[in-house]
GROMACS .gro file of C-alpha atoms in nm:
model
  300
    1UNK     CA    1   7.608  -3.131  -1.636
    2UNK     CA    2   7.357  -2.856  -1.558
    3UNK     CA    3   7.221  -2.790  -1.209
    4UNK     CA    4   6.890  -2.960  -1.286
    5UNK     CA    5   7.068  -3.288  -1.357
    6UNK     CA    6   7.265  -3.257  -1.034
    7UNK     CA    7   6.931  -3.246  -0.853
    8UNK     CA    8   6.834  -3.571  -1.025
    9UNK     CA    9   7.150  -3.757  -0.917
   10UNK     CA   10   6.985  -3.915  -0.608
   11UNK     CA   11   6.718  -4.064  -0.834
   12UNK     CA   12   6.984  -4.208  -1.065
   13UNK     CA   13   7.155  -4.363  -0.763
   14UNK     CA   14   6.825  -4.509  -0.646
   15UNK     CA   15   6.753  -4.643  -0.994
   16UNK     CA   16   7.100  -4.800  -1.003
   17UNK     CA   17   7.035  -4.975  -0.672
   18UNK     CA   18   6.708  -5.118  -0.802
   19UNK     CA   19   6.880  -5.241  -1.120
   20UNK     CA   20   7.163  -5.397  -0.919
   21UNK     CA   21   6.928  -5.582  -0.681
   22UNK     CA   22   6.709  -5.707  -0.967
   23UNK     CA   23   7.009  -5.838  -1.163
   24UNK     CA   24   7.151  -5.997  -0.848
   25UNK     CA   25   6.821  -6.180  -0.789
   26UNK     CA   26   6.830  -6.319  -1.143
   27UNK     CA   27   7.200  -6.410  -1.117
   28UNK     CA   28   7.135  -6.612  -0.799
   29UNK     CA   29   6.813  -6.772  -0.932
   30UNK     CA   30   6.590  -6.599  -0.678
   31UNK     CA   31   6.384  -6.466  -0.967
   32UNK     CA   32   6.302  -6.747  -1.209
   33UNK     CA   33   6.343  -6.752  -1.586
   34UNK     CA   34   6.127  -6.932  -1.841
   35UNK     CA   35   6.304  -7.142  -2.107
   36UNK     CA   36   6.147  -7.249  -2.437
   37UNK     CA   37   6.242  -7.551  -2.648
   38UNK     CA   38   6.433  -7.352  -2.912
   39UNK     CA   39   6.728  -7.112  -2.879
   40UNK     CA   40   6.646  -6.749  -2.802
   41UNK     CA   41   6.871  -6.467  -2.924
   42UNK     CA   42   6.818  -6.123  -2.773
   43UNK     CA   43   6.915  -5.804  -2.956
   44UNK     CA   44   6.911  -5.521  -2.703
   45UNK     CA   45   7.093  -5.220  -2.563
   46UNK     CA   46   7.172  -5.056  -2.231
   47UNK     CA   47   7.032  -4.709  -2.300
   48UNK     CA   48   6.696  -4.563  -2.396
   49UNK     CA   49   6.649  -4.422  -2.743
   50UNK     CA   50   6.737  -4.566  -3.082
   51UNK     CA   51   7.058  -4.765  -3.104
   52UNK     CA   52   6.982  -4.932  -3.437
   53UNK     CA   53   6.861  -5.278  -3.335
   54UNK     CA   54   6.620  -5.332  -3.625
   55UNK     CA   55   6.887  -5.356  -3.900
   56UNK     CA   56   7.068  -5.618  -3.694
   57UNK     CA   57   6.750  -5.821  -3.648
   58UNK     CA   58   6.687  -5.811  -4.023
   59UNK     CA   59   7.045  -5.920  -4.089
   60UNK     CA   60   7.021  -6.199  -3.832
   61UNK     CA   61   6.704  -6.327  -3.996
   62UNK     CA   62   6.886  -6.346  -4.331
   63UNK     CA   63   7.185  -6.526  -4.177
   64UNK     CA   64   6.962  -6.777  -3.998
   65UNK     CA   65   6.759  -6.845  -4.311
   66UNK     CA   66   7.079  -6.900  -4.510
   67UNK     CA   67   7.154  -7.179  -4.260
   68UNK     CA   68   6.813  -7.333  -4.326
   69UNK     CA   69   6.667  -7.219  -3.992
   70UNK     CA   70   6.316  -7.080  -3.939
   71UNK     CA   71   6.319  -6.773  -3.710
   72UNK     CA   72   6.038  -6.586  -3.538
   73UNK     CA   73   6.064  -6.245  -3.372
   74UNK     CA   74   5.914  -6.097  -3.055
   75UNK     CA   75   5.861  -5.722  -3.017
   76UNK     CA   76   5.713  -5.530  -2.728
   77UNK     CA   77   5.520  -5.318  -2.978
   78UNK     CA   78   5.605  -4.986  -2.816
   79UNK     CA   79   5.336  -4.720  -2.880
   80UNK     CA   80   5.124  -4.962  -3.081
   81UNK     CA   81   4.754  -4.880  -3.096
   82UNK     CA   82   4.643  -5.243  -3.067
   83UNK     CA   83   4.532  -5.355  -2.721
   84UNK     CA   84   4.545  -5.735  -2.749
   85UNK     CA   85   4.793  -5.878  -2.497
   86UNK     CA   86   4.972  -6.083  -2.759
   87UNK     CA   87   4.912  -6.101  -3.133
   88UNK     CA   88   5.083  -6.191  -3.457
   89UNK     CA   89   5.168  -5.902  -3.688
   90UNK     CA   90   4.956  -5.901  -4.004
   91UNK     CA   91   4.985  -5.569  -4.186
   92UNK     CA   92   4.755  -5.693  -4.463
   93UNK     CA   93   4.463  -5.679  -4.219
   94UNK     CA   94   4.556  -5.384  -3.994
   95UNK     CA   95   4.773  -5.070  -4.032
   96UNK     CA   96   5.132  -5.075  -3.913
   97UNK     CA   97   5.048  -4.845  -3.620
   98UNK     CA   98   4.829  -5.122  -3.473
   99UNK     CA   99   5.135  -5.342  -3.416
  100UNK     CA  100   5.414  -5.082  -3.388
  101UNK     CA  101   5.649  -4.956  -3.656
  102UNK     CA  102   5.951  -5.179  -3.594
  103UNK     CA  103   5.751  -5.502  -3.565
  104UNK     CA  104   5.556  -5.414  -3.880
  105UNK     CA  105   5.873  -5.330  -4.072
  106UNK     CA  106   6.036  -5.663  -3.986
  107UNK     CA  107   5.720  -5.860  -4.070
  108UNK     CA  108   5.690  -5.671  -4.400
  109UNK     CA  109   6.052  -5.710  -4.510
  110UNK     CA  110   6.151  -6.048  -4.369
  111UNK     CA  111   5.821  -6.237  -4.412
  112UNK     CA  112   5.871  -6.430  -4.086
  113UNK     CA  113   5.634  -6.469  -3.790
  114UNK     CA  114   5.649  -6.156  -3.573
  115UNK     CA  115   5.457  -6.130  -3.246
  116UNK     CA  116   5.400  -5.823  -3.028
  117UNK     CA  117   5.348  -5.838  -2.653
  118UNK     CA  118   5.476  -5.665  -2.341
  119UNK     CA  119   5.484  -6.017  -2.191
  120UNK     CA  120   5.771  -6.180  -2.380
  121UNK     CA  121   5.716  -6.515  -2.209
  122UNK     CA  122   5.354  -6.520  -2.327
  123UNK     CA  123   5.467  -6.434  -2.681
  124UNK     CA  124   5.729  -6.711  -2.677
  125UNK     CA  125   5.470  -6.962  -2.556
  126UNK     CA  126   5.230  -6.858  -2.831
  127UNK     CA  127   5.502  -6.889  -3.095
  128UNK     CA  128   5.588  -7.240  -2.977
  129UNK     CA  129   5.220  -7.334  -2.988
  130UNK     CA  130   5.121  -7.176  -3.321
  131UNK     CA  131   5.439  -7.167  -3.533
  132UNK     CA  132   5.708  -7.406  -3.656
  133UNK     CA  133   6.034  -7.233  -3.568
  134UNK     CA  134   6.395  -7.320  -3.493
  135UNK     CA  135   6.499  -6.998  -3.317
  136UNK     CA  136   6.334  -6.694  -3.159
  137UNK     CA  137   6.478  -6.342  -3.187
  138UNK     CA  138   6.389  -6.113  -2.898
  139UNK     CA  139   6.397  -5.739  -2.968
  140UNK     CA  140   6.509  -5.508  -2.686
  141UNK     CA  141   6.546  -5.803  -2.453
  142UNK     CA  142   6.868  -5.735  -2.263
  143UNK     CA  143   6.679  -5.615  -1.954
  144UNK     CA  144   6.393  -5.866  -1.997
  145UNK     CA  145   6.559  -6.147  -1.808
  146UNK     CA  146   6.242  -6.344  -1.729
  147UNK     CA  147   6.267  -6.514  -2.069
  148UNK     CA  148   6.583  -6.724  -2.090
  149UNK     CA  149   6.805  -6.644  -2.384
  150UNK     CA  150   7.096  -6.842  -2.526
  151UNK     CA  151   7.276  -6.536  -2.664
  152UNK     CA  152   7.259  -6.168  -2.574
  153UNK     CA  153   7.368  -5.927  -2.847
  154UNK     CA  154   7.399  -5.567  -2.730
  155UNK     CA  155   7.396  -5.292  -2.993
  156UNK     CA  156   7.594  -4.981  -2.899
  157UNK     CA  157   7.565  -4.651  -3.082
  158UNK     CA  158   7.909  -4.549  -3.210
  159UNK     CA  159   7.817  -4.182  -3.173
  160UNK     CA  160   7.728  -4.205  -2.803
  161UNK     CA  161   7.958  -4.060  -2.538
  162UNK     CA  162   8.012  -4.187  -2.184
  163UNK     CA  163   7.774  -3.918  -2.056
  164UNK     CA  164   7.490  -4.084  -2.245
  165UNK     CA  165   7.535  -4.397  -2.034
  166UNK     CA  166   7.487  -4.228  -1.697
  167UNK     CA  167   7.185  -4.397  -1.543
  168UNK     CA  168   6.840  -4.247  -1.584
  169UNK     CA  169   6.703  -3.991  -1.520
  170UNK     CA  170   7.031  -3.796  -1.537
  171UNK     CA  171   7.143  -3.982  -1.850
  172UNK     CA  172   6.994  -4.240  -2.081
  173UNK     CA  173   7.143  -4.549  -1.922
  174UNK     CA  174   6.913  -4.838  -1.839
  175UNK     CA  175   7.199  -5.029  -1.678
  176UNK     CA  176   7.560  -4.948  -1.591
  177UNK     CA  177   7.825  -5.030  -1.851
  178UNK     CA  178   7.943  -5.311  -1.621
  179UNK     CA  179   7.628  -5.502  -1.720
  180UNK     CA  180   7.784  -5.562  -2.060
  181UNK     CA  181   7.960  -5.860  -1.904
  182UNK     CA  182   7.631  -6.048  -1.949
  183UNK     CA  183   7.644  -5.995  -2.325
  184UNK     CA  184   7.773  -6.266  -2.553
  185UNK     CA  185   7.836  -6.022  -2.838
  186UNK     CA  186   7.866  -5.647  -2.884
  187UNK     CA  187   7.774  -5.473  -3.209
  188UNK     CA  188   7.857  -5.115  -3.303
  189UNK     CA  189   7.606  -4.917  -3.508
  190UNK     CA  190   7.640  -4.590  -3.705
  191UNK     CA  191   8.016  -4.614  -3.742
  192UNK     CA  192   7.992  -4.396  -4.053
  193UNK     CA  193   7.891  -4.105  -3.827
  194UNK     CA  194   8.142  -4.169  -3.550
  195UNK     CA  195   8.398  -3.934  -3.704
  196UNK     CA  196   8.141  -3.653  -3.707
  197UNK     CA  197   8.018  -3.695  -3.348
  198UNK     CA  198   8.203  -3.772  -3.020
  199UNK     CA  199   8.224  -4.147  -2.976
  200UNK     CA  200   8.251  -4.386  -2.682
  201UNK     CA  201   8.348  -4.689  -2.888
  202UNK     CA  202   8.651  -4.758  -3.100
  203UNK     CA  203   8.698  -5.134  -3.125
  204UNK     CA  204   8.374  -5.298  -3.244
  205UNK     CA  205   8.303  -5.338  -3.614
  206UNK     CA  206   7.977  -5.307  -3.808
  207UNK     CA  207   7.892  -5.279  -4.176
  208UNK     CA  208   7.544  -5.124  -4.161
  209UNK     CA  209   7.554  -4.778  -4.318
  210UNK     CA  210   7.328  -4.553  -4.522
  211UNK     CA  211   7.350  -4.671  -4.883
  212UNK     CA  212   7.093  -4.474  -5.081
  213UNK     CA  213   6.732  -4.384  -5.152
  214UNK     CA  214   6.451  -4.608  -5.277
  215UNK     CA  215   6.112  -4.483  -5.398
  216UNK     CA  216   5.835  -4.579  -5.154
  217UNK     CA  217   5.617  -4.737  -5.424
  218UNK     CA  218   5.913  -4.957  -5.528
  219UNK     CA  219   6.003  -5.038  -5.168
  220UNK     CA  220   5.649  -5.164  -5.101
  221UNK     CA  221   5.687  -5.402  -5.397
  222UNK     CA  222   6.024  -5.527  -5.271
  223UNK     CA  223   6.223  -5.342  -5.538
  224UNK     CA  224   6.529  -5.187  -5.370
  225UNK     CA  225   6.695  -5.018  -5.668
  226UNK     CA  226   6.858  -4.696  -5.553
  227UNK     CA  227   6.751  -4.365  -5.704
  228UNK     CA  228   6.883  -4.010  -5.671
  229UNK     CA  229   6.667  -3.716  -5.562
  230UNK     CA  230   6.475  -3.570  -5.856
  231UNK     CA  231   6.569  -3.212  -5.770
  232UNK     CA  232   6.811  -3.026  -5.548
  233UNK     CA  233   6.564  -2.986  -5.258
  234UNK     CA  234   6.397  -3.247  -5.037
  235UNK     CA  235   6.213  -3.256  -4.705
  236UNK     CA  236   6.342  -3.505  -4.450
  237UNK     CA  237   6.047  -3.642  -4.249
  238UNK     CA  238   6.120  -3.873  -3.956
  239UNK     CA  239   5.979  -4.008  -3.633
  240UNK     CA  240   6.289  -4.171  -3.486
  241UNK     CA  241   6.483  -4.134  -3.162
  242UNK     CA  242   6.790  -3.970  -3.317
  243UNK     CA  243   6.691  -3.764  -3.622
  244UNK     CA  244   7.022  -3.577  -3.624
  245UNK     CA  245   7.200  -3.895  -3.728
  246UNK     CA  246   6.954  -3.953  -4.013
  247UNK     CA  247   7.021  -3.598  -4.130
  248UNK     CA  248   7.398  -3.644  -4.110
  249UNK     CA  249   7.377  -3.964  -4.315
  250UNK     CA  250   7.170  -3.792  -4.582
  251UNK     CA  251   7.409  -3.497  -4.604
  252UNK     CA  252   7.706  -3.733  -4.616
  253UNK     CA  253   7.556  -3.917  -4.914
  254UNK     CA  254   7.426  -3.604  -5.092
  255UNK     CA  255   7.642  -3.308  -4.976
  256UNK     CA  256   7.492  -3.065  -5.231
  257UNK     CA  257   7.130  -3.146  -5.150
  258UNK     CA  258   6.921  -2.871  -4.985
  259UNK     CA  259   6.734  -3.041  -4.703
  260UNK     CA  260   6.451  -2.901  -4.494
  261UNK     CA  261   6.364  -3.114  -4.194
  262UNK     CA  262   6.039  -3.211  -4.025
  263UNK     CA  263   6.095  -3.434  -3.724
  264UNK     CA  264   5.846  -3.594  -3.488
  265UNK     CA  265   5.882  -3.796  -3.168
  266UNK     CA  266   6.001  -4.157  -3.185
  267UNK     CA  267   5.730  -4.403  -3.301
  268UNK     CA  268   5.512  -4.112  -3.418
  269UNK     CA  269   5.171  -4.202  -3.563
  270UNK     CA  270   5.170  -4.012  -3.893
  271UNK     CA  271   4.870  -3.824  -4.027
  272UNK     CA  272   4.812  -3.716  -4.385
  273UNK     CA  273   4.889  -3.355  -4.291
  274UNK     CA  274   5.235  -3.451  -4.162
  275UNK     CA  275   5.364  -3.527  -4.510
  276UNK     CA  276   5.444  -3.224  -4.731
  277UNK     CA  277   5.367  -3.226  -5.102
  278UNK     CA  278   5.733  -3.167  -5.190
  279UNK     CA  279   5.983  -3.448  -5.252
  280UNK     CA  280   6.013  -3.636  -4.922
  281UNK     CA  281   6.291  -3.852  -4.778
  282UNK     CA  282   6.217  -4.072  -4.478
  283UNK     CA  283   6.341  -4.386  -4.299
  284UNK     CA  284   6.220  -4.743  -4.347
  285UNK     CA  285   6.082  -4.738  -3.995
  286UNK     CA  286   5.864  -4.439  -4.086
  287UNK     CA  287   5.785  -4.563  -4.437
  288UNK     CA  288   5.605  -4.869  -4.302
  289UNK     CA  289   5.345  -4.631  -4.152
  290UNK     CA  290   5.347  -4.361  -4.420
  291UNK     CA  291   5.248  -4.618  -4.683
  292UNK     CA  292   4.914  -4.662  -4.498
  293UNK     CA  293   4.821  -4.294  -4.536
  294UNK     CA  294   4.560  -4.187  -4.787
  295UNK     CA  295   4.792  -3.952  -4.975
  296UNK     CA  296   4.984  -3.953  -5.301
  297UNK     CA  297   5.318  -4.110  -5.209
  298UNK     CA  298   5.474  -4.084  -5.555
  299UNK     CA  299   5.713  -3.815  -5.428
  300UNK     CA  300   5.828  -4.018  -5.123
   0.00000   0.00000   0.00000
């Protein structure tokens, strides 16, 4: 830990006290929760930055639909350009950036009702009023205790170390690890990279790994046939929290591929000039926004 982070330790302690008091007030019913008529399942984490929640939400939707259930999803819509307090995602009428990349991706792929709002209770109320659903999935909801949930799933990054869970601002922790006792289920993400990076976790299983590449024009049509890179050089373009892990996955799948990298901040709003004219590899979360650009995407 560098000297700058030592100076921030008092702020981490203060933040921890605030988190403890807030959780205590919810535990003892001093702060009230709002319960809707259908079960609510939260998929969250205890640290800032990408932990891989979206693949789990997509998988949960599939599992619920296989059981004959009708799910809806609530997203905060982080960094969305839309300003309406609560709205249903409709990427046929507005670009993905209006609603946020993750919410748009889930609406596009799963074809279920997806609502965005910083007020999760308001979103849940609107879903119950306007939709016919059997269950609500709440993205990034572990800390949002105002909306009652029937199951908390916490996704933990297999490549994270204990240092990453030190409370903010020294580390990336939103809550201490002891808060995991509230979770009903733990899920481990990026296990295929855990042997390449120091890992905190060793005993939770997951099957979500990088499988291959799909052409953007096929992906938009719902065709997920894998293809290989056309040449021996590609440009990796991403706007995700942990681009290093995307790069490692790509190199693991294609060890002989020459990869140049162009990374932006998480939830980046792409412009035409951000995408090079060479063969481009990107993530689904970025593809949902890149498809809205007025460029030739035949090489993506």
